[in-house]
Amino acid sequence: MNYDAVTELALSRGFYFPSCEIYADAQAGFWEYGPLGVALKNRYVELWRRELVRRDGMLEIDGSQIMSRSVFVASGHLESFNDPVVRCTKCSSVHRADRLVGEVLNTIVPERMADGELGALILKHGIRCPKCGGELGSVSRFNMMFKVSVGADGSDAYLRPETCQSIFVDFARLFKIMRCKLPVAIAQVGKSFRNEIAPRQSLMRLREFYQAEIEVFCNPRRLDAIDRFDEVRDVMLRVQDGDTLHEVSAEQAIRKGIVPNRLVAYYLALLSEFYSKTGIDMSRSRFRRLAEDEKAFYATVAYDFEVHTSLGWVELVACNYRSDHDLKGHMLLSKENMEVMDVEDGNSKVLPHVFELSMGIERSIYCILEHSLQEDRENDRLVLRLRPYLAPVQVGILPIVKKDDVEAKALEVFRMLRKEFDVFYDDSGSIGRRYRRLDEIGTPYAITIDRQTLEDGTVTIRERDSMNQVRVRIESLRDELAGRLRPP
RNA sequence: GCGGGAUUGGUCUAGUGGUCAGGAUGUUGGCUUCCCAAGCCAACGGCGCGGGUUCGAAUCCCGCAUCCCGCACCA
């Protein structure tokens, strides 16, 4: 389906909707999860834990969202998490100063060139507005971090612009107390905050959003020494490099040099296996290798996991090789030693490098919804074909008619199941109407209580996708449902 | 932030100055109904915010906000 259909479903059924919408001063880029959205998100995160955190033996932390100024001095965000811009004094359009200068002078402008220097170059070469030819103003910066003041004296701190900084500042302690050996991965789910200039497309570009991040700390001399690689050597990867889409196994990707080392290939494979279980159509996905000018300021090699939707290609996960950018920065500023021993490398001291998988949860949720929502013309219904283990409401409980004895029995079944499963009891409207309502929110199973139930203690389980029904005994319902709702 | 379009019950929408803002869908209650959006009765619920023009504004003007598209940026 498309963006409009997903948005309409989200608004009308409570997956997500704009924040503070009853007030006129509500700001763009903030959205709330409604009841169904929370449940879907929680199940998504649980699958992420299962397929990545537990599978790989990662450590998970939950850091604070407000972090001290020094963190972002060390990480480079205060310096680099912004773009130099110039505004035209005539038409007031805004341009990237570094790109403009680079284009006109036909050179590459160093990323960290000072604003004054850029301004001087603009003056010296008489660069004017490319749109209207007007005179350009002075170079300024827009930092994307939200500044907050803490305590009575109001000292500066910032809302973290990416969750991973918590992991980096905690690294030395965690490595010691958790008896870590390289390579080790530390994971975190939490909120990040970016003061986007133009938030857009509901869940796709938010100012406050969830990330699930994984930071893999590794010895840069041993990037091919991953014994776990054997588990994924046959996993197929779709890697886009320039104009070429390679569809290869993880093993072939290494042999053909499409992915630089086994460590990167291993984690791309884990990610690929994870996403194939979310219900996203993997034939509409790719790992796109980023060109030099597309990468974040801290990355040396970067792949974006992208999914094609009605909005075009959407970036769900940034996979960045951050080298020792962060640990080195924090080590220099904090004086905390971040070097660790690598016993596998002759007991040498090493400052670990980092490969990260930085996942946008809202974007993932959106893609799952768009790829799962289908119009079933034959049966005149809208069906959200979520994988059963991701569905917000897992089971509908429906008395076939509203009659005392049938209702009583249905309520009995409902009470029996409600603590173990997310069940929804519905006795209003015709049975077909109730099935349709459940289909639209992705409920995989509906249990119907009818007259036969009163006679022989069996109920029907109706499957959302096939609309088929089977009869099972009430006593076996619990096991039956648990089996059907278990992740693969 | 710039340019363009839009904003009417939960959702989709009709309505371009003048009767109680109409419909569809939905929701709630009732009747009917034993397997896939049936029917009947009743009820609920709306003009994004602020200012202006006018005897009178959902409708015209201005400002703001939000949403959508393009540019730019990004998980």
mmCIF file of N, CA and C in Angstrom, chain A residues 391-456:
data_model
loop_
_atom_site.group_PDB
_atom_site.id
_atom_site.type_symbol
_atom_site.label_atom_id
_atom_site.label_comp_id
_atom_site.label_asym_id
_atom_site.label_seq_id
_atom_site.Cartn_x
_atom_site.Cartn_y
_atom_site.Cartn_z
ATOM 1 N N ALA A 391 2.113 -8.846 15.945
ATOM 2 C CA ALA A 391 0.782 -8.236 15.966
ATOM 3 C C ALA A 391 0.461 -7.644 17.333
ATOM 4 N N PRO A 392 -0.077 -6.430 17.350
ATOM 5 C CA PRO A 392 -0.442 -5.777 18.618
ATOM 6 C C PRO A 392 -1.546 -6.535 19.346
ATOM 7 N N VAL A 393 -2.590 -6.876 18.609
ATOM 8 C CA VAL A 393 -3.629 -7.713 19.182
ATOM 9 C C VAL A 393 -3.436 -9.092 18.577
ATOM 10 N N GLN A 394 -3.228 -10.079 19.436
ATOM 11 C CA GLN A 394 -2.877 -11.393 18.907
ATOM 12 C C GLN A 394 -4.102 -12.250 18.621
ATOM 13 N N VAL A 395 -5.117 -12.084 19.458
ATOM 14 C CA VAL A 395 -6.283 -12.953 19.347
ATOM 15 C C VAL A 395 -7.554 -12.156 19.594
ATOM 16 N N GLY A 396 -8.541 -12.328 18.705
ATOM 17 C CA GLY A 396 -9.859 -11.760 18.948
ATOM 18 C C GLY A 396 -10.759 -12.853 19.507
ATOM 19 N N ILE A 397 -11.594 -12.492 20.457
ATOM 20 C CA ILE A 397 -12.520 -13.471 21.029
ATOM 21 C C ILE A 397 -13.939 -13.025 20.702
ATOM 22 N N LEU A 398 -14.658 -13.829 19.945
ATOM 23 C CA LEU A 398 -15.946 -13.400 19.439
ATOM 24 C C LEU A 398 -17.049 -14.414 19.687
ATOM 25 N N PRO A 399 -18.069 -14.016 20.429
ATOM 26 C CA PRO A 399 -19.259 -14.880 20.493
ATOM 27 C C PRO A 399 -20.008 -14.738 19.174
ATOM 28 N N ILE A 400 -20.413 -15.840 18.605
ATOM 29 C CA ILE A 400 -21.035 -15.767 17.273
ATOM 30 C C ILE A 400 -22.305 -14.942 17.301
ATOM 31 N N VAL A 401 -23.041 -15.010 18.400
ATOM 32 C CA VAL A 401 -24.216 -14.145 18.576
ATOM 33 C C VAL A 401 -24.224 -13.640 20.006
ATOM 34 N N LYS A 402 -25.018 -12.572 20.174
ATOM 35 C CA LYS A 402 -25.129 -12.014 21.520
ATOM 36 C C LYS A 402 -26.269 -12.696 22.249
ATOM 37 N N LYS A 403 -25.960 -13.851 22.796
ATOM 38 C CA LYS A 403 -26.968 -14.540 23.607
ATOM 39 C C LYS A 403 -26.294 -14.948 24.897
ATOM 40 N N ASP A 404 -27.048 -14.897 25.967
ATOM 41 C CA ASP A 404 -26.478 -15.085 27.293
ATOM 42 C C ASP A 404 -25.523 -16.261 27.414
ATOM 43 N N ASP A 405 -25.965 -17.452 26.949
ATOM 44 C CA ASP A 405 -25.130 -18.628 27.167
ATOM 45 C C ASP A 405 -23.860 -18.589 26.319
ATOM 46 N N VAL A 406 -23.994 -18.119 25.067
ATOM 47 C CA VAL A 406 -22.816 -18.042 24.196
ATOM 48 C C VAL A 406 -21.858 -16.956 24.700
ATOM 49 N N GLU A 407 -22.452 -15.833 25.072
ATOM 50 C CA GLU A 407 -21.642 -14.737 25.612
ATOM 51 C C GLU A 407 -20.876 -15.155 26.856
ATOM 52 N N ALA A 408 -21.563 -15.838 27.744
ATOM 53 C CA ALA A 408 -20.931 -16.254 28.993
ATOM 54 C C ALA A 408 -19.729 -17.156 28.715
ATOM 55 N N LYS A 409 -19.921 -18.049 27.753
ATOM 56 C CA LYS A 409 -18.838 -18.978 27.414
ATOM 57 C C LYS A 409 -17.659 -18.200 26.790
ATOM 58 N N ALA A 410 -18.005 -17.241 25.932
ATOM 59 C CA ALA A 410 -16.957 -16.455 25.267
ATOM 60 C C ALA A 410 -16.148 -15.665 26.294
ATOM 61 N N LEU A 411 -16.872 -15.090 27.269
ATOM 62 C CA LEU A 411 -16.181 -14.330 28.311
ATOM 63 C C LEU A 411 -15.275 -15.237 29.143
ATOM 64 N N GLU A 412 -15.701 -16.459 29.300
ATOM 65 C CA GLU A 412 -14.909 -17.429 30.044
ATOM 66 C C GLU A 412 -13.588 -17.690 29.307
ATOM 67 N N VAL A 413 -13.687 -17.872 27.996
ATOM 68 C CA VAL A 413 -12.483 -18.082 27.176
ATOM 69 C C VAL A 413 -11.587 -16.843 27.220
ATOM 70 N N PHE A 414 -12.234 -15.690 27.126
ATOM 71 C CA PHE A 414 -11.500 -14.422 27.180
ATOM 72 C C PHE A 414 -10.704 -14.302 28.481
ATOM 73 N N ARG A 415 -11.347 -14.594 29.600
ATOM 74 C CA ARG A 415 -10.662 -14.481 30.894
ATOM 75 C C ARG A 415 -9.555 -15.500 31.037
ATOM 76 N N MET A 416 -9.730 -16.626 30.396
ATOM 77 C CA MET A 416 -8.724 -17.678 30.476
ATOM 78 C C MET A 416 -7.438 -17.258 29.756
ATOM 79 N N LEU A 417 -7.590 -16.457 28.684
ATOM 80 C CA LEU A 417 -6.435 -16.172 27.830
ATOM 81 C C LEU A 417 -5.807 -14.801 28.050
ATOM 82 N N ARG A 418 -6.539 -13.900 28.720
ATOM 83 C CA ARG A 418 -6.149 -12.495 28.686
ATOM 84 C C ARG A 418 -4.804 -12.196 29.336
ATOM 85 N N LYS A 419 -4.376 -13.014 30.298
ATOM 86 C CA LYS A 419 -3.102 -12.711 30.927
ATOM 87 C C LYS A 419 -1.914 -13.209 30.123
ATOM 88 N N GLU A 420 -2.149 -14.201 29.284
ATOM 89 C CA GLU A 420 -1.043 -14.758 28.511
ATOM 90 C C GLU A 420 -0.886 -14.125 27.142
ATOM 91 N N PHE A 421 -2.000 -13.664 26.582
ATOM 92 C CA PHE A 421 -1.955 -13.120 25.227
ATOM 93 C C PHE A 421 -2.623 -11.757 25.203
ATOM 94 N N ASP A 422 -2.337 -11.015 24.144
ATOM 95 C CA ASP A 422 -3.076 -9.767 23.953
ATOM 96 C C ASP A 422 -4.353 -10.099 23.224
ATOM 97 N N VAL A 423 -5.427 -10.237 23.995
ATOM 98 C CA VAL A 423 -6.691 -10.635 23.394
ATOM 99 C C VAL A 423 -7.670 -9.472 23.408
ATOM 100 N N PHE A 424 -8.593 -9.501 22.459
ATOM 101 C CA PHE A 424 -9.588 -8.449 22.350
ATOM 102 C C PHE A 424 -10.952 -9.089 22.233
ATOM 103 N N TYR A 425 -11.840 -8.723 23.135
ATOM 104 C CA TYR A 425 -13.181 -9.286 23.138
ATOM 105 C C TYR A 425 -14.118 -8.358 22.382
ATOM 106 N N ASP A 426 -14.893 -8.921 21.459
ATOM 107 C CA ASP A 426 -15.770 -8.076 20.658
ATOM 108 C C ASP A 426 -17.094 -8.788 20.387
ATOM 109 N N ASP A 427 -18.177 -8.176 20.873
ATOM 110 C CA ASP A 427 -19.486 -8.801 20.622
ATOM 111 C C ASP A 427 -20.409 -7.873 19.848
ATOM 112 N N SER A 428 -19.818 -6.832 19.244
ATOM 113 C CA SER A 428 -20.698 -5.848 18.620
ATOM 114 C C SER A 428 -20.652 -5.906 17.095
ATOM 115 N N GLY A 429 -21.839 -6.100 16.511
ATOM 116 C CA GLY A 429 -21.943 -6.149 15.063
ATOM 117 C C GLY A 429 -21.935 -7.582 14.559
ATOM 118 N N SER A 430 -22.124 -7.720 13.245
ATOM 119 C CA SER A 430 -22.148 -9.055 12.673
ATOM 120 C C SER A 430 -20.763 -9.678 12.756
ATOM 121 N N ILE A 431 -20.716 -10.999 12.627
ATOM 122 C CA ILE A 431 -19.457 -11.703 12.773
ATOM 123 C C ILE A 431 -18.458 -11.286 11.678
ATOM 124 N N GLY A 432 -18.976 -11.072 10.462
ATOM 125 C CA GLY A 432 -18.104 -10.678 9.353
ATOM 126 C C GLY A 432 -17.484 -9.314 9.610
ATOM 127 N N ARG A 433 -18.286 -8.433 10.140
ATOM 128 C CA ARG A 433 -17.833 -7.088 10.472
ATOM 129 C C ARG A 433 -16.705 -7.144 11.524
ATOM 130 N N ARG A 434 -16.876 -8.021 12.495
ATOM 131 C CA ARG A 434 -15.855 -8.125 13.542
ATOM 132 C C ARG A 434 -14.573 -8.741 13.011
ATOM 133 N N TYR A 435 -14.706 -9.695 12.096
ATOM 134 C CA TYR A 435 -13.503 -10.243 11.468
ATOM 135 C C TYR A 435 -12.753 -9.157 10.694
ATOM 136 N N ARG A 436 -13.504 -8.310 9.996
ATOM 137 C CA ARG A 436 -12.889 -7.239 9.201
ATOM 138 C C ARG A 436 -12.118 -6.254 10.093
ATOM 139 N N ARG A 437 -12.741 -5.908 11.191
ATOM 140 C CA ARG A 437 -12.078 -4.977 12.121
ATOM 141 C C ARG A 437 -10.750 -5.547 12.607
ATOM 142 N N LEU A 438 -10.767 -6.847 12.902
ATOM 143 C CA LEU A 438 -9.531 -7.486 13.381
ATOM 144 C C LEU A 438 -8.481 -7.562 12.265
ATOM 145 N N ASP A 439 -8.956 -7.832 11.034
ATOM 146 C CA ASP A 439 -8.037 -7.921 9.891
ATOM 147 C C ASP A 439 -7.272 -6.624 9.704
ATOM 148 N N GLU A 440 -8.003 -5.524 9.874
ATOM 149 C CA GLU A 440 -7.425 -4.217 9.590
ATOM 150 C C GLU A 440 -6.308 -3.835 10.557
ATOM 151 N N ILE A 441 -6.367 -4.355 11.776
ATOM 152 C CA ILE A 441 -5.288 -4.036 12.714
ATOM 153 C C ILE A 441 -4.284 -5.174 12.838
ATOM 154 N N GLY A 442 -4.450 -6.174 11.962
ATOM 155 C CA GLY A 442 -3.416 -7.198 11.868
ATOM 156 C C GLY A 442 -3.523 -8.340 12.855
ATOM 157 N N THR A 443 -4.705 -8.514 13.462
ATOM 158 C CA THR A 443 -4.872 -9.611 14.416
ATOM 159 C C THR A 443 -4.840 -10.949 13.682
ATOM 160 N N PRO A 444 -3.872 -11.802 13.987
ATOM 161 C CA PRO A 444 -3.706 -13.010 13.176
ATOM 162 C C PRO A 444 -4.769 -14.085 13.420
ATOM 163 N N TYR A 445 -5.340 -14.110 14.641
ATOM 164 C CA TYR A 445 -6.282 -15.190 14.934
ATOM 165 C C TYR A 445 -7.531 -14.672 15.619
ATOM 166 N N ALA A 446 -8.657 -15.265 15.256
ATOM 167 C CA ALA A 446 -9.904 -14.949 15.927
ATOM 168 C C ALA A 446 -10.524 -16.251 16.405
ATOM 169 N N ILE A 447 -10.940 -16.253 17.661
ATOM 170 C CA ILE A 447 -11.593 -17.428 18.236
ATOM 171 C C ILE A 447 -13.076 -17.145 18.313
ATOM 172 N N THR A 448 -13.854 -18.012 17.708
ATOM 173 C CA THR A 448 -15.300 -17.818 17.706
ATOM 174 C C THR A 448 -15.979 -18.888 18.544
ATOM 175 N N ILE A 449 -16.857 -18.406 19.409
ATOM 176 C CA ILE A 449 -17.602 -19.304 20.288
ATOM 177 C C ILE A 449 -19.010 -19.432 19.730
ATOM 178 N N ASP A 450 -19.451 -20.642 19.440
ATOM 179 C CA ASP A 450 -20.782 -20.827 18.855
ATOM 180 C C ASP A 450 -21.575 -21.878 19.646
ATOM 181 N N ARG A 451 -22.691 -22.310 19.063
ATOM 182 C CA ARG A 451 -23.542 -23.260 19.784
ATOM 183 C C ARG A 451 -22.826 -24.579 20.052
ATOM 184 N N GLN A 452 -22.030 -24.974 19.043
ATOM 185 C CA GLN A 452 -21.307 -26.244 19.203
ATOM 186 C C GLN A 452 -20.375 -26.198 20.409
ATOM 187 N N THR A 453 -19.852 -24.982 20.676
ATOM 188 C CA THR A 453 -18.970 -24.835 21.835
ATOM 189 C C THR A 453 -19.675 -25.287 23.110
ATOM 190 N N LEU A 454 -20.955 -24.907 23.208
ATOM 191 C CA LEU A 454 -21.721 -25.246 24.405
ATOM 192 C C LEU A 454 -21.937 -26.753 24.515
ATOM 193 N N GLU A 455 -21.968 -27.416 23.344
ATOM 194 C CA GLU A 455 -22.218 -28.850 23.350
ATOM 195 C C GLU A 455 -20.962 -29.667 23.588
ATOM 196 N N ASP A 456 -19.870 -29.302 22.883
ATOM 197 C CA ASP A 456 -18.703 -30.194 22.956
ATOM 198 C C ASP A 456 -17.413 -29.510 23.405
#
